[in-house]
Tab-separated table of C-alpha atoms in Angstrom:
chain	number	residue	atom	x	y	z
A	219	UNK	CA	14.300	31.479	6.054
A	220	UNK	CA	13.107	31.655	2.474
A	221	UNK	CA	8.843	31.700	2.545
A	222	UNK	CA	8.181	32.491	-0.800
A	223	UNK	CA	9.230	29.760	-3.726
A	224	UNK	CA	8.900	29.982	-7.883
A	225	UNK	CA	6.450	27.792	-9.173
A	226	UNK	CA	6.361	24.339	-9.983
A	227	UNK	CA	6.579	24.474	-13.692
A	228	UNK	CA	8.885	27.358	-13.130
A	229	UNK	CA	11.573	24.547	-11.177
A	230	UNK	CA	9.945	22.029	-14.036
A	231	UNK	CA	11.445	23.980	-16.772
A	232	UNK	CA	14.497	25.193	-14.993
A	233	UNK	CA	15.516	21.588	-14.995
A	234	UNK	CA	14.988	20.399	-18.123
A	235	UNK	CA	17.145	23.646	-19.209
A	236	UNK	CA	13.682	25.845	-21.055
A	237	UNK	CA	14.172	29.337	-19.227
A	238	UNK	CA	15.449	32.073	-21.447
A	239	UNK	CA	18.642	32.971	-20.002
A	240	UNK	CA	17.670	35.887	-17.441
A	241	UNK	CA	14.775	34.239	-15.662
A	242	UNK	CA	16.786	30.576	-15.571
A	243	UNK	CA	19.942	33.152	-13.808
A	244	UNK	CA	17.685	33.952	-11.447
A	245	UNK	CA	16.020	30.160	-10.585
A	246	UNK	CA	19.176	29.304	-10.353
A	247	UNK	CA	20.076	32.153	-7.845
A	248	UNK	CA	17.126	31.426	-5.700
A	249	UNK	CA	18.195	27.788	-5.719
A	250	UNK	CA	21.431	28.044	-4.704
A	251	UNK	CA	19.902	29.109	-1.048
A	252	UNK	CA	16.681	27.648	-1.112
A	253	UNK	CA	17.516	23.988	-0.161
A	254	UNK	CA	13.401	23.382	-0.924
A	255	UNK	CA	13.540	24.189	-4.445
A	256	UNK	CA	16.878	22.381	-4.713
A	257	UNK	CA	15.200	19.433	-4.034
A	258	UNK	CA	12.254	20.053	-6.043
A	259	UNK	CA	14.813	20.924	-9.077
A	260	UNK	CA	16.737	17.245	-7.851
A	261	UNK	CA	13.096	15.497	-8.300
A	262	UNK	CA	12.491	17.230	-11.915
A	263	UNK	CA	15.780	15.803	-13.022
A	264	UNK	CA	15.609	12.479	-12.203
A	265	UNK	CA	11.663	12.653	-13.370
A	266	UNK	CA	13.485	13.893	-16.598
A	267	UNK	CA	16.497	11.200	-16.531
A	268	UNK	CA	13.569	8.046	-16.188
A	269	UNK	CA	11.908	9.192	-19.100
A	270	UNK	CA	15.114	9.804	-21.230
A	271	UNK	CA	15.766	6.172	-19.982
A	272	UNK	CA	12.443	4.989	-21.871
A	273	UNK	CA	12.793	6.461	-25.406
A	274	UNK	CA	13.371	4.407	-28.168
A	275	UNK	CA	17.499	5.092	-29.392
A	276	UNK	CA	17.533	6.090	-32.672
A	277	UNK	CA	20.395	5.579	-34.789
A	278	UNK	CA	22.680	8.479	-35.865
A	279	UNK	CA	25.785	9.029	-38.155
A	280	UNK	CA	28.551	6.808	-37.403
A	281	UNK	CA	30.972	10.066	-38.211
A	282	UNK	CA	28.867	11.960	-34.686
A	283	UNK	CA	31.139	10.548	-31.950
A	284	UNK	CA	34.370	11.371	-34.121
A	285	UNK	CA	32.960	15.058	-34.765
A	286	UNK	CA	32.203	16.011	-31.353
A	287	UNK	CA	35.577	14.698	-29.997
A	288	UNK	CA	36.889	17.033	-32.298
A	289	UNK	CA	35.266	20.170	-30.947
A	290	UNK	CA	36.780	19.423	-27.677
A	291	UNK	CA	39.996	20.901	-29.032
A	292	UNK	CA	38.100	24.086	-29.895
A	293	UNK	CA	38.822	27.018	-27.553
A	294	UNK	CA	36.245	28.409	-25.974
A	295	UNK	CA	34.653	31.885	-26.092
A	296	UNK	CA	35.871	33.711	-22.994
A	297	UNK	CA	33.249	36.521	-23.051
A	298	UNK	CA	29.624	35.766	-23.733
A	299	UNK	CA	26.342	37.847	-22.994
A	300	UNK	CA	26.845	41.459	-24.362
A	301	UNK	CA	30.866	41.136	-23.202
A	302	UNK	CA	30.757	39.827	-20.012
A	303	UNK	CA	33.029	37.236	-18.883
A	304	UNK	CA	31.859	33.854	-19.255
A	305	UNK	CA	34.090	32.581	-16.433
A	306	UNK	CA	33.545	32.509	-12.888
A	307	UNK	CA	35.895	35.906	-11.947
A	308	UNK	CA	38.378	35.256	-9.346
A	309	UNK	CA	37.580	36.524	-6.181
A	310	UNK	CA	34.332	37.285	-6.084
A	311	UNK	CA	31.821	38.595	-3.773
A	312	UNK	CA	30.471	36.213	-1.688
A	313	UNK	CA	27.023	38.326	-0.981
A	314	UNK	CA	26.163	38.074	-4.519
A	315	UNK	CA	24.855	34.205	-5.603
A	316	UNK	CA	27.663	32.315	-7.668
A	317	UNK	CA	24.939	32.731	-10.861
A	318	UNK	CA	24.848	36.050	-10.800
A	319	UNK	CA	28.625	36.790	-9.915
A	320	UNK	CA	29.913	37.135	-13.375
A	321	UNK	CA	27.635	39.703	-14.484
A	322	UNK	CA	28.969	41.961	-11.505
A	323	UNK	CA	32.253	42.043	-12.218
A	324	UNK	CA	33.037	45.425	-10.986
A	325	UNK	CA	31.710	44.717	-7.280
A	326	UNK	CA	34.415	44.173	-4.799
A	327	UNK	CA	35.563	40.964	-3.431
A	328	UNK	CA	35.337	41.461	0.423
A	329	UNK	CA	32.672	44.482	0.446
A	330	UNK	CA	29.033	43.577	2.329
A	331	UNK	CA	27.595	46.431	1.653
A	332	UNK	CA	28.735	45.944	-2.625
A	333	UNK	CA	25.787	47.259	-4.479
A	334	UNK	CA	27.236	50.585	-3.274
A	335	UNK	CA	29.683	50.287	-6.593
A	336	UNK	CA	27.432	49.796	-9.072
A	337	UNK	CA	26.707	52.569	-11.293
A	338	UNK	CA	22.906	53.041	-10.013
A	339	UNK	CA	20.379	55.553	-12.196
A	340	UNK	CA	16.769	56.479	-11.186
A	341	UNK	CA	14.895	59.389	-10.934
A	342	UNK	CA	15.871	59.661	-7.309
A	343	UNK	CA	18.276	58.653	-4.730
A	344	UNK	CA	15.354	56.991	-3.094
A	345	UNK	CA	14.506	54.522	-5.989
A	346	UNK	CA	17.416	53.421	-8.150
A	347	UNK	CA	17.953	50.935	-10.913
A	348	UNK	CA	21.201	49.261	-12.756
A	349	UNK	CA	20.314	47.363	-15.955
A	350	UNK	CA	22.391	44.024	-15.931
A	351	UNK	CA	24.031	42.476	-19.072
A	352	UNK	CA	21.735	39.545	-19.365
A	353	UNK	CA	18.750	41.567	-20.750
A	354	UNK	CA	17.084	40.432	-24.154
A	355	UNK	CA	14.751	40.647	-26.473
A	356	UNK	CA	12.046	38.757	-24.721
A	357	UNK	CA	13.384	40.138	-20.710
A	358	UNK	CA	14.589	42.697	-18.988
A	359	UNK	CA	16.841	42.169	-16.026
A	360	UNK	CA	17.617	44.904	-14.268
A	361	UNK	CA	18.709	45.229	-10.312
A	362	UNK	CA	16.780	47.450	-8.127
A	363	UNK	CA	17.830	49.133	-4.651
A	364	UNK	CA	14.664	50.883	-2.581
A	365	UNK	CA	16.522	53.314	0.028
A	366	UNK	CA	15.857	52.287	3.829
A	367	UNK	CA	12.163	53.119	4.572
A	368	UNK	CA	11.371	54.199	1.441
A	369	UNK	CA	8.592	53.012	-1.311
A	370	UNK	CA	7.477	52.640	-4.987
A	371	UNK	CA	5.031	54.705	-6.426
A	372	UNK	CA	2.149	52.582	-6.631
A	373	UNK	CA	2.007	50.449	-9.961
A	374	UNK	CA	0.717	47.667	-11.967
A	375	UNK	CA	2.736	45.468	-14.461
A	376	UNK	CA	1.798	45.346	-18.339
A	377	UNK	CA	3.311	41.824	-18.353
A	378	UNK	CA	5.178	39.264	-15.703
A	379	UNK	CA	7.676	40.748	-13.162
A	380	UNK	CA	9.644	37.765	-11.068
A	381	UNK	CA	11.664	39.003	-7.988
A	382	UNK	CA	14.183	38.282	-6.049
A	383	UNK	CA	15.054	39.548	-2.945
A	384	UNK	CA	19.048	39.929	-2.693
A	385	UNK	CA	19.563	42.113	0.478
A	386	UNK	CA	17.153	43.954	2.997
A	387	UNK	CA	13.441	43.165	2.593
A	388	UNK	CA	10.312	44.808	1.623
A	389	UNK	CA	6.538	44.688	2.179
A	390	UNK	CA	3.598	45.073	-0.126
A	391	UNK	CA	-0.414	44.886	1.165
A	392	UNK	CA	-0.052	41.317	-0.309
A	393	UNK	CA	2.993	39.911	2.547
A	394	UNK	CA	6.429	40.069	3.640
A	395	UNK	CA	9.284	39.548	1.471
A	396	UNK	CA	13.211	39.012	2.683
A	397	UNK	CA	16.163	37.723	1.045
A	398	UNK	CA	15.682	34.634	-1.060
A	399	UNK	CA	12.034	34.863	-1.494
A	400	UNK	CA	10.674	34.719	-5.267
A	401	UNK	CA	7.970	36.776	-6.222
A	402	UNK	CA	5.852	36.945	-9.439
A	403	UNK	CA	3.691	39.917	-9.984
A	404	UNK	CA	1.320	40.310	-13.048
A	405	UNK	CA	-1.421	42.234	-14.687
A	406	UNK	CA	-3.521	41.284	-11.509
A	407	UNK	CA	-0.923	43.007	-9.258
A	408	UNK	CA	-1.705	46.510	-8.250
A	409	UNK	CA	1.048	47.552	-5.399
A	410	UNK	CA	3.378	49.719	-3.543
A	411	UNK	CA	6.549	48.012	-2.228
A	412	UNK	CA	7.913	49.622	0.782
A	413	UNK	CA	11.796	48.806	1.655
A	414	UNK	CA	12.066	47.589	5.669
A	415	UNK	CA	13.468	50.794	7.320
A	416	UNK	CA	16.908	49.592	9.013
A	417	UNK	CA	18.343	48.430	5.202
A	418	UNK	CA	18.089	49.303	2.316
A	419	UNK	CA	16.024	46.634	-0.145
A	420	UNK	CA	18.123	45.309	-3.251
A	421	UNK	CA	16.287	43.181	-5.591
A	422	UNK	CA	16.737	41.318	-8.644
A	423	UNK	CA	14.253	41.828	-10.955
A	424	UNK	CA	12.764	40.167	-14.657
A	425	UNK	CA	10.263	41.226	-16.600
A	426	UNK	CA	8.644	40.896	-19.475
A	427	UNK	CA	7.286	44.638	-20.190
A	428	UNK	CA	7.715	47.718	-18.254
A	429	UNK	CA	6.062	48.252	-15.071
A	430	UNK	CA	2.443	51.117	-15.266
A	431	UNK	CA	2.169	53.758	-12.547
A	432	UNK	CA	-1.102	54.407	-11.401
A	433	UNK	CA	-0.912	56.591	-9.255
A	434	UNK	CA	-1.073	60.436	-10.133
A	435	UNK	CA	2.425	61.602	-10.026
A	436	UNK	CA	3.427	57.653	-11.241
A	437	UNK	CA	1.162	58.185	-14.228
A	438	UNK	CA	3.666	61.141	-15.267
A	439	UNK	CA	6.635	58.429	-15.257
A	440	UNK	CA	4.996	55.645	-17.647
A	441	UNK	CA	6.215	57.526	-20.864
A	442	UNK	CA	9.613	57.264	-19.604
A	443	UNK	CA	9.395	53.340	-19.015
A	444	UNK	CA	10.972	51.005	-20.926
C-alpha cells in the first residue's frame, strides 16, 4: 500500500504536461501504481479540458491543418534522451514501471532481482549509485541501491531531492517508506536513511543539487558530490 503521495501541484503540473522530463518520469512512475494519484492526475485533466473548453478560439493560418498533416509522413527519431531508445523495448522487465523501462535497457526481461545488472558505482558496496540517461541541466536522476540493513551517512540536501521507492524499503527518524511511496526532502531535511534489513532498498532519485554530509566522516565526501 502506497502511504506517501507527491504533492498537489506536483500531480497539477504533471497533468497539464510542466515537469522537466526527469521529475514528470518519475510522477508518472509513481502513478502508474498509485491508483490515488491516478485519480487526482484524472481530476487535473478534466479541470484542465473545462477550461480549454472556455477560451475564446482564435483564428490561425488556413495553410496549419495542411502543414501538420504533412509531418505525419515524417519518420520519427528512434533514439531520444542522450541515445536511449525512444520506444518501449520489447520484453521488458516487468519490476521496473513502464516509464522508466526504456532507460534500462540492459536489465533482463524475466529477472526479479534486475538491478543486479546495472553497472552500480559508489564508494562502497554498501551504498551504490547508477546515473540514468534522463539527467539535465536543471536535474539529476540517478538510481540508488542501500545494501540490506545498511544506512546513509547522515546528510542534508543543498536543493530538492524527490524519491521513489522501487524495491525494499527504508526508514528515516521522519517515517516509513516502501515501494511506491514519494518522498521530497529539502534544505529543512537533516537525515539518515536506513535500508529494511531482509532487502536491499532501490530507489529512484531527482534532485536538484547534490546532497551535504554532515556528519564527520560525510563531511570528507561533499567535495566529491556532484
Amino acid at each position: 500500500m502506497v502511504n506517501h503521495h507527491p504533492s498537489d501541484l506536483l500531480i497539477m503540473q504533471f497533468s497539464a504536461g510542466q515537469l522537466p522530463n526527469a521529475l514528470g518520469i518519475m510522477v508518472a512512475c509513481h502513478i502508474e501504481n498509485c491508483t490515488v494519484c491516478r485519480q487526482r492526475g484524472l481530476h487535473y485533466e478534466s479541470v484542465g479540458g473545462e477550461l480549454l473548453e472556455s477560451v475564446t478560439p482564435e483564428p490561425v493560418d488556413s495553410g496549419v491543418l495542411n502543414r501538420l498533416l504533412s509531418e505525419l509522413d515524417h519518420p520519427v527519431a528512434e533514439t531520444a534522451h542522450s541515445g536511449a531508445p525512444a520506444y518501449l523495448p520489447t520484453g521488458a522487465n516487468p519490476q521496473i514501471p513502464r516509464p522508466l523501462q526504456r532507460f534500462l535497457t540492459e536489465v533482463p526481461a524475466q529477472d526479479a532481482q534486475w538491478y543486479e545488472s546495472l553497472p552500480w558505482s559508489g564508494f562502497s558496496q554498501s551504498i551504490q549509485e547508477y546515473l540514468l540517461p534522463i539527467s539535465d541541466s536543471q536535474y539529476t536522476a540517478k538510481l540508488y541501491k542501500i545494501a540490506a540493513g545498511k544506512e546513509l551517512p547522515e546528510h542534508t540536501h543543498r536543493g530538492n531531492e524527490y524519491t521513489l521507492v522501487m524495491s525494499g524499503a527504508f526508514a528515516d527518524k521522519s517515517g516509513d517508506y516502501r515501494a511506491g511511496d514519494f518522498v521530497l526532502a529539502d534544505q529543512d531535511t537533516i537525515h539518515q536513511p536506513k535500508a529494511h534489513q531482509n532487502k536491499d532498498c532501490i530507489c529512484f532519485a531527482v534532485m536538484d543539487a547534490p546532497l551535504k554530509f554532515t556528519g564527520f566522516w560525510g563531511r570528507m565526501l561533499n567535495p566529491f558530490m556532484r
